[in-house]
Amino acid sequence: MSTQEKMEMDNTKKFNELLNGLEDCTNDEQKQKIKEMNRLIDKMNEYEFISIFTTELFNKMDEMIEDKILSWENAILILKNAGFWKIMKDASGSCFYHTKLNRRFEKMIIDEYKKKEKDEALLADLCECYLTLESRISYDLKSICVPCLVKAGLKKGEDENTQKEVEMAFLALSNFSDEYIVREEIYINKIKMIIKFHQKQHILTRLAYQSVWMFLIFRIGSNTILEKEIANGLHFIREAAKELEELTNCVNWKREKEAVEDGKETKEELIILRWLETLNFCYFACELWSKDYSRLIFSLVHLYRAAKEYSREIRDHCIARIRGAAISRPVEFEDLLNGGAVDLILEEFIQPNADCTQFEQIIMFFGDLSSGLKGKMKNNYDEAKRKDAKRKIFEKMEVEGYEDCITGFRNHIVKDKYGFHFLIKNIEDYFIFC
């Protein structure tokens, strides 16, 4: 058993011991143990989270609540933190939906909402727990949770507690991927108002701002009016580029690689991954962009260079987003050129230490670029501009070393019957050309 596996088993055992130990504690003692449990959650990787938060654990917590062993207040302290890290780590395989605790939450939310004298703070906590642990919700709960969380997100205050409350509300909303919302236009207008206000006053945390954007982007669907507003009124591309640049400069990229490999990314790195995920959705959902694409490409190139030695996940996502831009209809070749994408790809092409996945992504960039240019031809793209783009590519590739490298790899790039590229095994043996 590896050291890492032993640590994961120890964490799982310790968490379960703390949970079992809540039964014989006073309320204050429970809170202290829950703090320890939450510290363990903060350090979990995705595998640990899934192995601990099982159907059995959620059902056990439900029984503890039923038997008055665990108060709602203390249960929420655990579950809000668990939901937070589930979303941040993008942990898959949640089993909360099929548990007794899930049904208890649904009933509690509806009952609290129907009261004449609602406990707004409790209702917001319940909705946050519910939506962070499970995005599949009924029609009735949509009409309760969405307005409740938007209202919670509208709180004003610069103190840390208020900022955390707002952040959690918007994070929960960002997990709501269903396009349809009851009285949708009301909440979309409020979200747009929040974005505009933040752009002037910087009232939100980085995570809250990213979450607001993710919630809004998921609402696009076939709403071309909203799409235009996102592109040209709220300047999504410009804002995404700015946030990626600032986050890239915030991260201490020289920390130990083992921390990344163990799933212990910093909060800033996880926010970066969420921005990259949002950009990926936009490539499919949006066609109307402002003129900020060169800056976005530049920010992706800058992020790639900063992260490539320390975070393979971020590195690969950057290349994927650059590839997506190459085939995106609104993106001009000049955006890729001026943003540094072509230079980056060609530089990486001759690196002797590129792994197979990285190299395959680099190879496929050229195919995507070609497809993008062909697509523009079909859409009456200026033929002169297409030829000029092609000429600039060849000029770049004529730099000493690029042509020989490309020639050396040409016979090792294969297409399967579906037209997808892949590389032969042991591709690293062929880096003698570099």
C-alpha positions as CSV (number, residue, x, y, z in Angstrom):
1,M,0.0,0.0,0.0
2,S,1.4,3.4,-1.0
3,T,1.8,6.2,1.5
4,Q,-0.9,8.2,-0.3
5,E,-3.4,5.3,0.0
6,K,-2.6,4.9,3.7
7,M,-3.2,8.6,4.2
8,E,-6.6,8.4,2.4
9,M,-7.6,5.4,4.6
10,D,-6.5,7.2,7.7
11,N,-8.6,10.3,6.7
12,T,-11.6,8.2,6.0
13,K,-11.3,6.4,9.3
14,K,-10.8,9.6,11.3
15,F,-13.8,11.3,9.6
16,N,-16.1,8.4,10.5
17,E,-14.8,8.3,14.0
18,L,-15.5,12.0,14.5
19,L,-19.0,11.5,13.1
20,N,-19.7,8.5,15.4
21,G,-18.3,10.5,18.3
22,L,-21.0,13.2,17.9
23,E,-23.5,11.1,19.8
24,D,-22.1,11.5,23.2
25,C,-21.2,15.2,23.0
26,T,-22.6,18.5,24.1
27,N,-23.6,21.0,21.4
28,D,-20.3,22.9,21.9
29,E,-18.3,19.7,21.8
30,Q,-20.1,18.7,18.6
31,K,-19.2,22.0,17.0
32,Q,-15.5,21.5,17.8
33,K,-15.6,18.0,16.3
34,I,-17.4,19.3,13.2
35,K,-14.6,21.9,12.8
36,E,-12.1,19.0,12.7
37,M,-14.4,17.2,10.2
38,N,-14.5,20.2,8.0
39,R,-10.7,20.6,8.1
40,L,-10.5,17.0,6.9
41,I,-13.0,17.8,4.1
42,D,-10.9,20.8,3.0
43,K,-7.9,18.5,2.5
44,M,-9.7,15.7,0.6
45,N,-9.1,14.8,-3.0
46,E,-12.0,13.7,-5.2
47,Y,-11.4,10.0,-4.4
48,E,-11.5,10.6,-0.7
49,F,-14.7,12.7,-0.9
50,I,-16.6,10.0,-2.9
51,S,-15.4,7.2,-0.6
52,I,-16.6,9.1,2.5
53,F,-19.8,10.8,1.3
54,T,-21.7,7.6,0.5
55,T,-25.4,6.7,0.6
56,E,-24.8,5.1,4.0
57,L,-23.2,8.2,5.4
58,F,-26.1,10.5,4.3
59,N,-28.7,8.0,5.6
60,K,-26.8,7.8,8.9
61,M,-26.8,11.6,9.2
62,D,-30.6,11.5,8.5
63,E,-31.1,9.1,11.4
64,M,-29.0,11.2,13.7
65,I,-31.1,14.2,12.9
66,E,-34.3,12.2,13.4
67,D,-33.1,10.9,16.8
68,K,-32.1,14.5,17.9
69,I,-28.5,13.4,18.1
70,L,-27.4,16.0,15.4
71,S,-29.1,19.3,15.2
72,W,-30.0,20.9,11.8
73,E,-27.6,23.7,12.6
74,N,-24.7,21.4,13.1
75,A,-25.7,19.1,10.2
76,I,-25.7,22.2,7.9
77,L,-22.2,23.1,9.1
78,I,-20.9,19.8,7.7
79,L,-23.1,19.6,4.6
80,K,-22.4,23.2,3.4
81,N,-18.7,22.5,3.5
82,A,-19.1,19.2,1.8
83,G,-21.2,20.7,-0.9
84,F,-18.7,23.5,-1.4
85,W,-15.8,21.1,-2.0
86,K,-17.9,18.8,-4.1
87,I,-18.5,21.6,-6.6
88,M,-15.0,23.0,-6.4
89,K,-13.4,19.6,-6.9
90,D,-16.0,18.7,-9.5
91,A,-16.5,15.4,-7.7
92,S,-18.6,13.0,-9.7
93,G,-20.8,10.1,-8.5
94,S,-22.8,11.9,-5.9
95,C,-25.4,9.6,-4.3
96,F,-27.2,12.3,-2.3
97,Y,-30.2,12.3,-4.6
98,H,-31.2,8.7,-3.6
99,T,-30.9,9.2,0.2
100,K,-33.4,9.8,3.0
101,L,-31.5,13.0,3.9
102,N,-32.3,14.3,0.4
103,R,-36.0,13.8,0.9
104,R,-35.8,15.4,4.4
105,F,-34.2,18.4,2.8
106,E,-36.9,18.7,0.2
107,K,-39.6,18.6,2.8
108,M,-37.8,21.0,5.1
109,I,-37.3,23.6,2.3
110,I,-41.0,23.4,1.3
111,D,-42.2,23.6,4.9
112,E,-40.0,26.6,5.7
113,Y,-41.0,28.4,2.5
114,K,-44.7,28.0,3.4
115,K,-44.4,29.6,6.8
116,K,-45.7,33.1,7.2
117,E,-42.7,34.0,9.4
118,K,-39.9,32.4,7.4
119,D,-36.4,31.9,8.8
120,E,-34.6,33.4,5.7
121,A,-31.2,32.4,6.9
122,L,-32.2,28.8,7.5
123,L,-34.0,28.6,4.1
124,A,-30.9,29.9,2.3
125,D,-28.7,27.4,4.2
126,L,-31.0,24.6,3.2
127,C,-31.1,25.6,-0.4
128,E,-27.3,26.0,-0.6
129,C,-26.8,22.5,0.9
130,Y,-29.4,21.0,-1.4
131,L,-28.1,22.6,-4.6
132,T,-24.4,22.0,-3.9
133,L,-24.9,18.4,-3.2
134,E,-27.4,17.7,-6.0
135,S,-28.3,19.7,-9.1
136,R,-31.4,17.6,-10.0
137,I,-34.3,19.3,-8.4
138,S,-38.0,19.3,-8.9
139,Y,-40.1,22.0,-10.5
140,D,-41.5,23.1,-7.1
141,L,-38.0,23.4,-5.6
142,K,-36.7,25.4,-8.5
143,S,-39.3,28.1,-7.8
144,I,-38.1,28.2,-4.2
145,C,-34.3,27.8,-4.4
146,V,-33.5,30.1,-7.3
147,P,-35.2,33.3,-5.9
148,C,-34.0,32.5,-2.4
149,L,-30.3,32.2,-3.5
150,V,-30.5,35.2,-5.8
151,K,-31.9,37.2,-2.8
152,A,-29.1,35.8,-0.6
153,G,-26.5,36.9,-3.2
154,L,-27.8,40.4,-3.2
155,K,-26.7,41.0,0.4
156,K,-24.4,43.9,0.8
157,G,-21.4,44.1,3.1
158,E,-17.7,44.0,3.0
159,D,-17.2,41.9,6.1
160,E,-15.8,38.4,5.5
161,N,-18.9,36.6,6.7
162,T,-21.2,38.4,4.3
163,Q,-18.8,37.8,1.4
164,K,-18.7,34.1,2.2
165,E,-22.5,34.0,2.4
166,V,-22.8,35.7,-1.0
167,E,-20.1,33.4,-2.4
168,M,-21.9,30.3,-1.2
169,A,-25.2,31.4,-2.6
170,F,-23.8,32.0,-6.1
171,L,-21.7,28.9,-6.0
172,A,-24.9,26.9,-5.4
173,L,-26.7,28.7,-8.2
174,S,-23.8,27.9,-10.6
175,N,-24.5,24.2,-10.0
176,F,-28.0,24.7,-11.4
177,S,-27.6,23.7,-15.0
178,D,-31.3,23.4,-16.0
179,E,-32.1,26.1,-18.6
180,Y,-35.6,26.7,-17.4
181,I,-36.3,28.9,-14.4
182,V,-39.6,30.0,-13.1
183,R,-40.0,33.8,-13.9
184,E,-36.5,33.5,-15.5
185,E,-36.3,37.1,-16.8
186,I,-36.6,38.6,-13.3
187,Y,-33.6,36.7,-11.9
188,I,-31.5,37.1,-15.1
189,N,-32.0,40.9,-14.8
190,K,-30.8,40.8,-11.2
191,I,-27.8,38.7,-12.1
192,K,-26.9,41.2,-14.9
193,M,-27.2,44.0,-12.4
194,I,-24.9,42.3,-10.0
195,I,-22.3,41.8,-12.7
196,K,-22.4,45.4,-13.8
197,F,-22.2,46.6,-10.3
198,H,-19.2,44.4,-9.6
199,Q,-17.4,45.6,-12.7
200,K,-17.6,49.1,-11.2
201,Q,-17.2,48.5,-7.4
202,H,-15.6,45.0,-7.2
203,I,-18.0,43.8,-4.5
204,L,-17.7,40.0,-5.0
205,T,-15.0,37.5,-4.3
206,R,-13.3,35.9,-7.3
207,L,-15.3,32.7,-6.8
208,A,-18.6,34.5,-6.4
209,Y,-17.9,36.5,-9.6
210,Q,-17.0,33.4,-11.6
211,S,-20.1,31.6,-10.2
212,V,-22.4,34.5,-11.3
213,W,-21.1,34.2,-14.8
214,M,-21.5,30.4,-14.9
215,F,-25.1,30.7,-13.8
216,L,-25.8,33.3,-16.5
217,I,-24.0,31.4,-19.3
218,F,-26.0,28.3,-18.6
219,R,-29.2,30.3,-19.2
220,I,-28.4,31.2,-22.8
221,G,-30.0,28.3,-24.6
222,S,-31.6,29.8,-27.6
223,N,-31.9,33.2,-26.0
224,T,-30.1,35.4,-28.6
225,I,-31.0,38.6,-26.8
226,L,-29.2,37.4,-23.6
227,E,-26.3,36.1,-25.8
228,K,-25.9,39.6,-27.3
229,E,-26.0,41.2,-23.8
230,I,-23.4,38.8,-22.5
231,A,-21.1,39.4,-25.4
232,N,-21.4,43.1,-26.0
233,G,-23.1,44.6,-22.9
234,L,-21.4,42.6,-20.1
235,H,-18.2,41.9,-22.1
236,F,-17.8,38.3,-21.0
237,I,-14.6,37.6,-23.1
238,R,-12.9,40.7,-21.7
239,E,-13.9,39.8,-18.1
240,A,-12.9,36.1,-18.5
241,A,-9.5,37.2,-19.9
242,K,-8.9,39.7,-17.0
243,E,-9.8,37.2,-14.3
244,L,-7.6,34.5,-15.8
245,E,-4.7,36.9,-16.0
246,E,-5.1,38.0,-12.4
247,L,-5.6,34.4,-11.1
248,T,-2.5,33.3,-13.0
249,N,-0.5,35.9,-11.2
250,C,-2.0,35.0,-7.8
251,V,-1.1,31.3,-7.9
252,N,2.2,30.1,-6.4
253,W,3.1,27.8,-9.3
254,K,6.4,26.7,-7.8
255,R,4.8,24.8,-4.9
256,E,5.4,21.0,-4.7
257,K,4.0,19.0,-7.7
258,E,2.9,16.3,-5.3
259,A,0.2,18.7,-3.9
260,V,-1.3,19.0,-7.4
261,E,-1.1,15.2,-8.1
262,D,-2.9,14.5,-4.8
263,G,-5.8,16.7,-5.7
264,K,-4.8,19.4,-3.2
265,E,-5.1,22.3,-5.6
266,T,-5.4,25.8,-4.2
267,K,-8.7,27.6,-4.3
268,E,-7.3,29.9,-7.1
269,E,-6.4,27.0,-9.3
270,L,-9.9,25.5,-8.9
271,I,-11.4,28.8,-9.9
272,I,-9.2,28.9,-13.0
273,L,-10.5,25.4,-13.9
274,R,-14.1,26.7,-13.5
275,W,-13.4,29.6,-15.8
276,L,-11.9,27.2,-18.4
277,E,-15.1,25.1,-18.1
278,T,-17.3,28.1,-18.6
279,L,-15.3,29.1,-21.7
280,N,-15.8,25.6,-23.1
281,F,-19.5,25.8,-22.7
282,C,-19.5,29.2,-24.5
283,Y,-17.8,27.8,-27.5
284,F,-20.9,25.7,-28.1
285,A,-23.5,28.2,-26.8
286,C,-22.3,31.5,-28.1
287,E,-21.6,32.9,-31.6
288,L,-21.7,36.6,-30.9
289,W,-18.5,37.9,-29.4
290,S,-17.0,41.3,-28.8
291,K,-13.5,42.2,-30.0
292,D,-11.7,41.0,-27.0
293,Y,-10.6,37.6,-28.4
294,S,-6.9,38.4,-28.8
295,R,-6.7,39.3,-25.1
296,L,-8.4,36.0,-24.2
297,I,-6.0,34.0,-26.3
298,F,-3.1,35.9,-24.7
299,S,-4.4,35.1,-21.2
300,L,-4.7,31.4,-22.1
301,V,-1.2,31.3,-23.5
302,H,0.1,33.1,-20.4
303,L,-1.7,30.6,-18.2
304,Y,-0.4,27.7,-20.1
305,R,3.2,28.9,-19.8
306,A,2.8,29.4,-16.0
307,A,1.0,26.1,-15.3
308,K,2.6,23.6,-17.7
309,E,5.3,22.4,-15.3
310,Y,3.0,22.3,-12.3
311,S,-0.6,21.4,-13.3
312,R,-1.2,19.0,-16.2
313,E,-4.9,19.5,-15.8
314,I,-4.8,23.3,-16.3
315,R,-2.2,22.9,-19.1
316,D,-4.4,20.5,-21.0
317,H,-7.5,22.6,-20.5
318,C,-5.6,25.7,-21.9
319,I,-4.6,23.8,-25.1
320,A,-8.2,22.5,-25.5
321,R,-9.6,26.1,-25.1
322,I,-7.0,27.4,-27.7
323,R,-8.0,24.6,-30.0
324,G,-11.7,25.5,-29.5
325,A,-10.9,29.1,-30.4
326,A,-9.2,27.9,-33.6
327,I,-12.5,26.4,-34.9
328,S,-14.8,29.0,-33.5
329,R,-16.6,30.9,-36.2
330,P,-16.3,34.4,-34.6
331,V,-12.5,34.1,-34.0
332,E,-10.2,35.6,-36.6
333,F,-6.9,34.1,-37.4
334,E,-5.3,37.4,-36.3
335,D,-6.7,36.8,-32.8
336,L,-4.8,33.5,-32.6
337,L,-1.7,35.1,-34.1
338,N,-1.7,38.3,-32.0
339,G,-2.7,36.4,-28.9
340,G,0.4,34.3,-29.2
341,A,-1.4,30.9,-29.8
342,V,0.5,30.0,-33.0
343,D,3.9,30.9,-31.5
344,L,3.1,28.8,-28.4
345,I,2.0,25.8,-30.4
346,L,5.1,25.9,-32.6
347,E,7.4,26.3,-29.6
348,E,5.8,23.4,-27.8
349,F,6.0,21.3,-31.0
350,I,9.8,20.9,-30.7
351,Q,10.1,20.4,-27.0
352,P,11.8,17.1,-26.2
353,N,9.9,16.5,-23.0
354,A,6.3,16.7,-24.2
355,D,4.2,13.8,-23.3
356,C,1.8,12.0,-25.7
357,T,-1.3,13.8,-24.6
358,Q,0.3,17.2,-24.8
359,F,1.8,16.4,-28.2
360,E,-1.5,15.0,-29.6
361,Q,-3.2,18.2,-28.6
362,I,-0.5,20.3,-30.3
363,I,-0.9,18.2,-33.5
364,M,-4.6,18.5,-33.5
365,F,-4.4,22.3,-33.2
366,F,-3.2,22.5,-36.8
367,G,-6.1,20.3,-37.9
368,D,-8.5,22.6,-36.0
369,L,-7.0,25.7,-37.5
370,S,-7.4,24.2,-41.0
371,S,-11.0,23.2,-40.3
372,G,-11.7,26.7,-39.0
373,L,-10.3,28.3,-42.1
374,K,-12.4,26.0,-44.3
375,G,-15.5,26.8,-42.3
376,K,-14.9,30.5,-42.8
377,M,-14.7,29.8,-46.6
378,K,-18.1,28.3,-46.5
379,N,-19.4,31.3,-44.7
380,N,-18.1,33.7,-47.3
381,Y,-14.9,34.4,-45.5
382,D,-12.8,36.8,-47.5
383,E,-10.6,34.5,-49.7
384,A,-7.8,37.1,-49.6
385,K,-7.8,37.0,-45.8
386,R,-7.8,33.2,-45.8
387,K,-4.7,33.1,-48.1
388,D,-3.0,35.7,-46.0
389,A,-3.6,33.6,-42.9
390,K,-2.2,30.5,-44.6
391,R,0.9,32.5,-45.7
392,K,1.5,33.7,-42.1
393,I,1.2,30.1,-40.8
394,F,3.8,28.9,-43.3
395,E,6.1,31.8,-42.5
396,K,5.9,30.9,-38.8
397,M,6.6,27.2,-39.6
398,E,9.7,28.1,-41.7
399,V,11.5,29.2,-38.6
400,E,14.6,27.0,-38.2
401,G,13.8,23.6,-36.7
402,Y,10.0,23.6,-37.2
403,E,9.9,22.1,-40.7
404,D,12.3,19.3,-39.8
405,C,10.4,18.4,-36.7
406,I,7.1,18.3,-38.5
407,T,8.5,16.2,-41.3
408,G,9.9,13.8,-38.7
409,F,6.6,13.3,-37.0
410,R,4.4,13.2,-40.2
411,N,4.4,9.4,-40.5
412,H,3.5,8.9,-36.8
413,I,0.2,10.7,-37.0
414,V,-2.6,8.3,-37.8
415,K,-6.4,8.8,-38.5
416,D,-8.8,6.1,-37.4
417,K,-11.9,5.2,-39.4
418,Y,-13.9,8.0,-37.8
419,G,-11.3,10.6,-38.8
420,F,-9.8,11.2,-35.3
421,H,-6.1,11.6,-34.9
422,F,-4.1,9.5,-32.6
423,L,-0.4,8.8,-32.1
424,I,1.4,5.5,-32.1
425,K,2.7,4.0,-28.9
426,N,6.1,5.0,-27.4
427,I,5.9,8.3,-29.3
428,E,8.6,9.7,-27.0
429,D,11.1,7.4,-28.9
430,Y,10.8,9.7,-31.9
431,F,11.9,12.9,-30.2
432,I,15.3,12.3,-31.7
433,F,14.2,14.7,-34.5
434,C,14.1,17.7,-32.0
